[in-house]
Structures are given as C-alpha cells and as structure tokens.
Amino acid sequence: VEDEVRQPGGRMKTVDLRKLSYAELQEQLDESKEELFNLRFQIVTNQLDNTARIKAVRRQVARIKTMMREQEIAAWETQKEEA
C-alpha cells in the first residue's frame, strides 16, 4: 500500500516506524514477509527485474523487527519499574 508515510518503493522511514503501535508493526512485518516471499518466487520463475528489491525488503523486515524489540524492551522496563 503506497501512501504518504512510505517512501517510493514501499520502504518506510525509521522515524515513521517508531510512531507505529506494536500491532501496526506486526501488520507491516506480515506485509513485508509476504512481499519477500513473492519476490523470491518471481526470481525463481525469472520474472523479477529488480533483484535489489529483495535486499531492500530484507532490510525492511529487520528494521521492523528492531522496532518491535525496542517496544518490547521498553514495556518490560516500564513493568519492572512499576513492580
């Protein structure tokens, strides 16, 4: 889904990813993983023109996972301080 948050090619900026909730990040992760699967399928069937897109999507997946982990750690630290 191309919208005002994403850069051309579908990549979101890290700053924009930090604004998303955990559920929204999970949704973005699912979309990115599905896109990566489709790109891999296209490369096997010789339909993929831009092979660099695979690298970009892999990095996007890593970026999203990093943001999710940061939120998990922040929630854990908040919970620890309250106890």
mmCIF file with all atom_site columns, C-alpha atoms in Angstrom:
data_model
loop_
_atom_site.group_PDB
_atom_site.id
_atom_site.type_symbol
_atom_site.label_atom_id
_atom_site.label_alt_id
_atom_site.label_comp_id
_atom_site.label_asym_id
_atom_site.label_entity_id
_atom_site.label_seq_id
_atom_site.pdbx_PDB_ins_code
_atom_site.Cartn_x
_atom_site.Cartn_y
_atom_site.Cartn_z
_atom_site.occupancy
_atom_site.B_iso_or_equiv
_atom_site.pdbx_formal_charge
_atom_site.auth_seq_id
_atom_site.auth_comp_id
_atom_site.auth_asym_id
_atom_site.auth_atom_id
_atom_site.pdbx_PDB_model_num
ATOM 1  C CA . VAL A 1 1  ? 0.000  0.000   0.000   1.00 0.00 ? 1  VAL A CA 1
ATOM 2  C CA . GLU A 1 2  ? 1.618  3.219   -1.167  1.00 0.00 ? 2  GLU A CA 1
ATOM 3  C CA . ASP A 1 3  ? 0.662  6.194   0.990   1.00 0.00 ? 3  ASP A CA 1
ATOM 4  C CA . GLU A 1 4  ? 2.112  9.388   2.401   1.00 0.00 ? 4  GLU A CA 1
ATOM 5  C CA . VAL A 1 5  ? 4.114  7.543   5.066   1.00 0.00 ? 5  VAL A CA 1
ATOM 6  C CA . ARG A 1 6  ? 6.055  5.291   2.718   1.00 0.00 ? 6  ARG A CA 1
ATOM 7  C CA . GLN A 1 7  ? 8.929  6.278   0.526   1.00 0.00 ? 7  GLN A CA 1
ATOM 8  C CA . PRO A 1 8  ? 8.903  5.365   -3.162  1.00 0.00 ? 8  PRO A CA 1
ATOM 9  C CA . GLY A 1 9  ? 9.239  1.615   -3.479  1.00 0.00 ? 9  GLY A CA 1
ATOM 10 C CA . GLY A 1 10 ? 7.275  0.929   -0.308  1.00 0.00 ? 10 GLY A CA 1
ATOM 11 C CA . ARG A 1 11 ? 10.010 1.488   2.286   1.00 0.00 ? 11 ARG A CA 1
ATOM 12 C CA . MET A 1 12 ? 9.052  3.336   5.448   1.00 0.00 ? 12 MET A CA 1
ATOM 13 C CA . LYS A 1 13 ? 11.404 5.672   7.239   1.00 0.00 ? 13 LYS A CA 1
ATOM 14 C CA . THR A 1 14 ? 12.668 4.563   10.632  1.00 0.00 ? 14 THR A CA 1
ATOM 15 C CA . VAL A 1 15 ? 11.203 7.708   12.189  1.00 0.00 ? 15 VAL A CA 1
ATOM 16 C CA . ASP A 1 16 ? 7.770  6.741   10.867  1.00 0.00 ? 16 ASP A CA 1
ATOM 17 C CA . LEU A 1 17 ? 8.130  3.160   12.080  1.00 0.00 ? 17 LEU A CA 1
ATOM 18 C CA . ARG A 1 18 ? 8.777  4.404   15.627  1.00 0.00 ? 18 ARG A CA 1
ATOM 19 C CA . LYS A 1 19 ? 5.357  6.102   15.610  1.00 0.00 ? 19 LYS A CA 1
ATOM 20 C CA . LEU A 1 20 ? 3.503  2.850   14.910  1.00 0.00 ? 20 LEU A CA 1
ATOM 21 C CA . SER A 1 21 ? 1.978  0.637   17.580  1.00 0.00 ? 21 SER A CA 1
ATOM 22 C CA . TYR A 1 22 ? 3.122  -2.938  18.108  1.00 0.00 ? 22 TYR A CA 1
ATOM 23 C CA . ALA A 1 23 ? 0.066  -4.279  16.251  1.00 0.00 ? 23 ALA A CA 1
ATOM 24 C CA . GLU A 1 24 ? 0.696  -1.955  13.304  1.00 0.00 ? 24 GLU A CA 1
ATOM 25 C CA . LEU A 1 25 ? 4.335  -3.051  13.209  1.00 0.00 ? 25 LEU A CA 1
ATOM 26 C CA . GLN A 1 26 ? 3.201  -6.675  13.197  1.00 0.00 ? 26 GLN A CA 1
ATOM 27 C CA . GLU A 1 27 ? 0.935  -5.904  10.248  1.00 0.00 ? 27 GLU A CA 1
ATOM 28 C CA . GLN A 1 28 ? 3.808  -4.194  8.398   1.00 0.00 ? 28 GLN A CA 1
ATOM 29 C CA . LEU A 1 29 ? 6.034  -7.178  9.159   1.00 0.00 ? 29 LEU A CA 1
ATOM 30 C CA . ASP A 1 30 ? 3.480  -9.594  7.740   1.00 0.00 ? 30 ASP A CA 1
ATOM 31 C CA . GLU A 1 31 ? 3.154  -7.492  4.578   1.00 0.00 ? 31 GLU A CA 1
ATOM 32 C CA . SER A 1 32 ? 6.918  -7.272  4.141   1.00 0.00 ? 32 SER A CA 1
ATOM 33 C CA . LYS A 1 33 ? 7.396  -11.001 4.647   1.00 0.00 ? 33 LYS A CA 1
ATOM 34 C CA . GLU A 1 34 ? 4.679  -11.724 2.096   1.00 0.00 ? 34 GLU A CA 1
ATOM 35 C CA . GLU A 1 35 ? 6.345  -9.341  -0.360  1.00 0.00 ? 35 GLU A CA 1
ATOM 36 C CA . LEU A 1 36 ? 9.696  -11.060 0.227   1.00 0.00 ? 36 LEU A CA 1
ATOM 37 C CA . PHE A 1 37 ? 8.097  -14.440 -0.445  1.00 0.00 ? 37 PHE A CA 1
ATOM 38 C CA . ASN A 1 38 ? 6.597  -13.137 -3.695  1.00 0.00 ? 38 ASN A CA 1
ATOM 39 C CA . LEU A 1 39 ? 9.927  -11.643 -4.769  1.00 0.00 ? 39 LEU A CA 1
ATOM 40 C CA . ARG A 1 40 ? 11.683 -14.949 -4.147  1.00 0.00 ? 40 ARG A CA 1
ATOM 41 C CA . PHE A 1 41 ? 9.019  -16.722 -6.161  1.00 0.00 ? 41 PHE A CA 1
ATOM 42 C CA . GLN A 1 42 ? 9.485  -14.239 -9.011  1.00 0.00 ? 42 GLN A CA 1
ATOM 43 C CA . ILE A 1 43 ? 13.255 -14.706 -9.047  1.00 0.00 ? 43 ILE A CA 1
ATOM 44 C CA . VAL A 1 44 ? 12.859 -18.485 -9.362  1.00 0.00 ? 44 VAL A CA 1
ATOM 45 C CA . THR A 1 45 ? 10.469 -18.071 -12.272 1.00 0.00 ? 45 THR A CA 1
ATOM 46 C CA . ASN A 1 46 ? 12.731 -15.448 -13.929 1.00 0.00 ? 46 ASN A CA 1
ATOM 47 C CA . GLN A 1 47 ? 10.088 -12.722 -13.650 1.00 0.00 ? 47 GLN A CA 1
ATOM 48 C CA . LEU A 1 48 ? 11.969 -10.392 -11.303 1.00 0.00 ? 48 LEU A CA 1
ATOM 49 C CA . ASP A 1 49 ? 13.652 -7.432  -12.999 1.00 0.00 ? 49 ASP A CA 1
ATOM 50 C CA . ASN A 1 50 ? 14.875 -5.532  -9.940  1.00 0.00 ? 50 ASN A CA 1
ATOM 51 C CA . THR A 1 51 ? 16.777 -8.016  -7.778  1.00 0.00 ? 51 THR A CA 1
ATOM 52 C CA . ALA A 1 52 ? 17.913 -5.199  -5.472  1.00 0.00 ? 52 ALA A CA 1
ATOM 53 C CA . ARG A 1 53 ? 14.333 -5.063  -4.187  1.00 0.00 ? 53 ARG A CA 1
ATOM 54 C CA . ILE A 1 54 ? 14.944 -8.323  -2.285  1.00 0.00 ? 54 ILE A CA 1
ATOM 55 C CA . LYS A 1 55 ? 17.746 -6.700  -0.302  1.00 0.00 ? 55 LYS A CA 1
ATOM 56 C CA . ALA A 1 56 ? 15.591 -3.664  0.432   1.00 0.00 ? 56 ALA A CA 1
ATOM 57 C CA . VAL A 1 57 ? 12.697 -5.780  1.688   1.00 0.00 ? 57 VAL A CA 1
ATOM 58 C CA . ARG A 1 58 ? 15.006 -7.932  3.822   1.00 0.00 ? 58 ARG A CA 1
ATOM 59 C CA . ARG A 1 59 ? 16.336 -4.775  5.444   1.00 0.00 ? 59 ARG A CA 1
ATOM 60 C CA . GLN A 1 60 ? 12.787 -3.520  5.946   1.00 0.00 ? 60 GLN A CA 1
ATOM 61 C CA . VAL A 1 61 ? 11.922 -6.755  7.773   1.00 0.00 ? 61 VAL A CA 1
ATOM 62 C CA . ALA A 1 62 ? 14.981 -6.316  10.005  1.00 0.00 ? 62 ALA A CA 1
ATOM 63 C CA . ARG A 1 63 ? 14.099 -2.676  10.642  1.00 0.00 ? 63 ARG A CA 1
ATOM 64 C CA . ILE A 1 64 ? 10.546 -3.584  11.687  1.00 0.00 ? 64 ILE A CA 1
ATOM 65 C CA . LYS A 1 65 ? 11.762 -6.405  13.949  1.00 0.00 ? 65 LYS A CA 1
ATOM 66 C CA . THR A 1 66 ? 14.188 -3.982  15.609  1.00 0.00 ? 66 THR A CA 1
ATOM 67 C CA . MET A 1 67 ? 11.386 -1.503  16.318  1.00 0.00 ? 67 MET A CA 1
ATOM 68 C CA . MET A 1 68 ? 9.208  -4.280  17.731  1.00 0.00 ? 68 MET A CA 1
ATOM 69 C CA . ARG A 1 69 ? 12.027 -5.444  20.007  1.00 0.00 ? 69 ARG A CA 1
ATOM 70 C CA . GLU A 1 70 ? 12.644 -1.874  21.206  1.00 0.00 ? 70 GLU A CA 1
ATOM 71 C CA . GLN A 1 71 ? 8.980  -1.627  22.175  1.00 0.00 ? 71 GLN A CA 1
ATOM 72 C CA . GLU A 1 72 ? 9.129  -4.982  23.987  1.00 0.00 ? 72 GLU A CA 1
ATOM 73 C CA . ILE A 1 73 ? 12.186 -3.866  25.978  1.00 0.00 ? 73 ILE A CA 1
ATOM 74 C CA . ALA A 1 74 ? 10.595 -0.517  26.834  1.00 0.00 ? 74 ALA A CA 1
ATOM 75 C CA . ALA A 1 75 ? 7.424  -2.261  28.023  1.00 0.00 ? 75 ALA A CA 1
ATOM 76 C CA . TRP A 1 76 ? 9.440  -4.712  30.089  1.00 0.00 ? 76 TRP A CA 1
ATOM 77 C CA . GLU A 1 77 ? 11.451 -1.909  31.727  1.00 0.00 ? 77 GLU A CA 1
ATOM 78 C CA . THR A 1 78 ? 8.275  0.028   32.498  1.00 0.00 ? 78 THR A CA 1
ATOM 79 C CA . GLN A 1 79 ? 6.724  -3.070  34.013  1.00 0.00 ? 79 GLN A CA 1
ATOM 80 C CA . LYS A 1 80 ? 9.875  -3.728  36.060  1.00 0.00 ? 80 LYS A CA 1
ATOM 81 C CA . GLU A 1 81 ? 9.889  -0.161  37.428  1.00 0.00 ? 81 GLU A CA 1
ATOM 82 C CA . GLU A 1 82 ? 6.253  -0.408  38.498  1.00 0.00 ? 82 GLU A CA 1
ATOM 83 C CA . ALA A 1 83 ? 6.864  -3.607  40.458  1.00 0.00 ? 83 ALA A CA 1
#
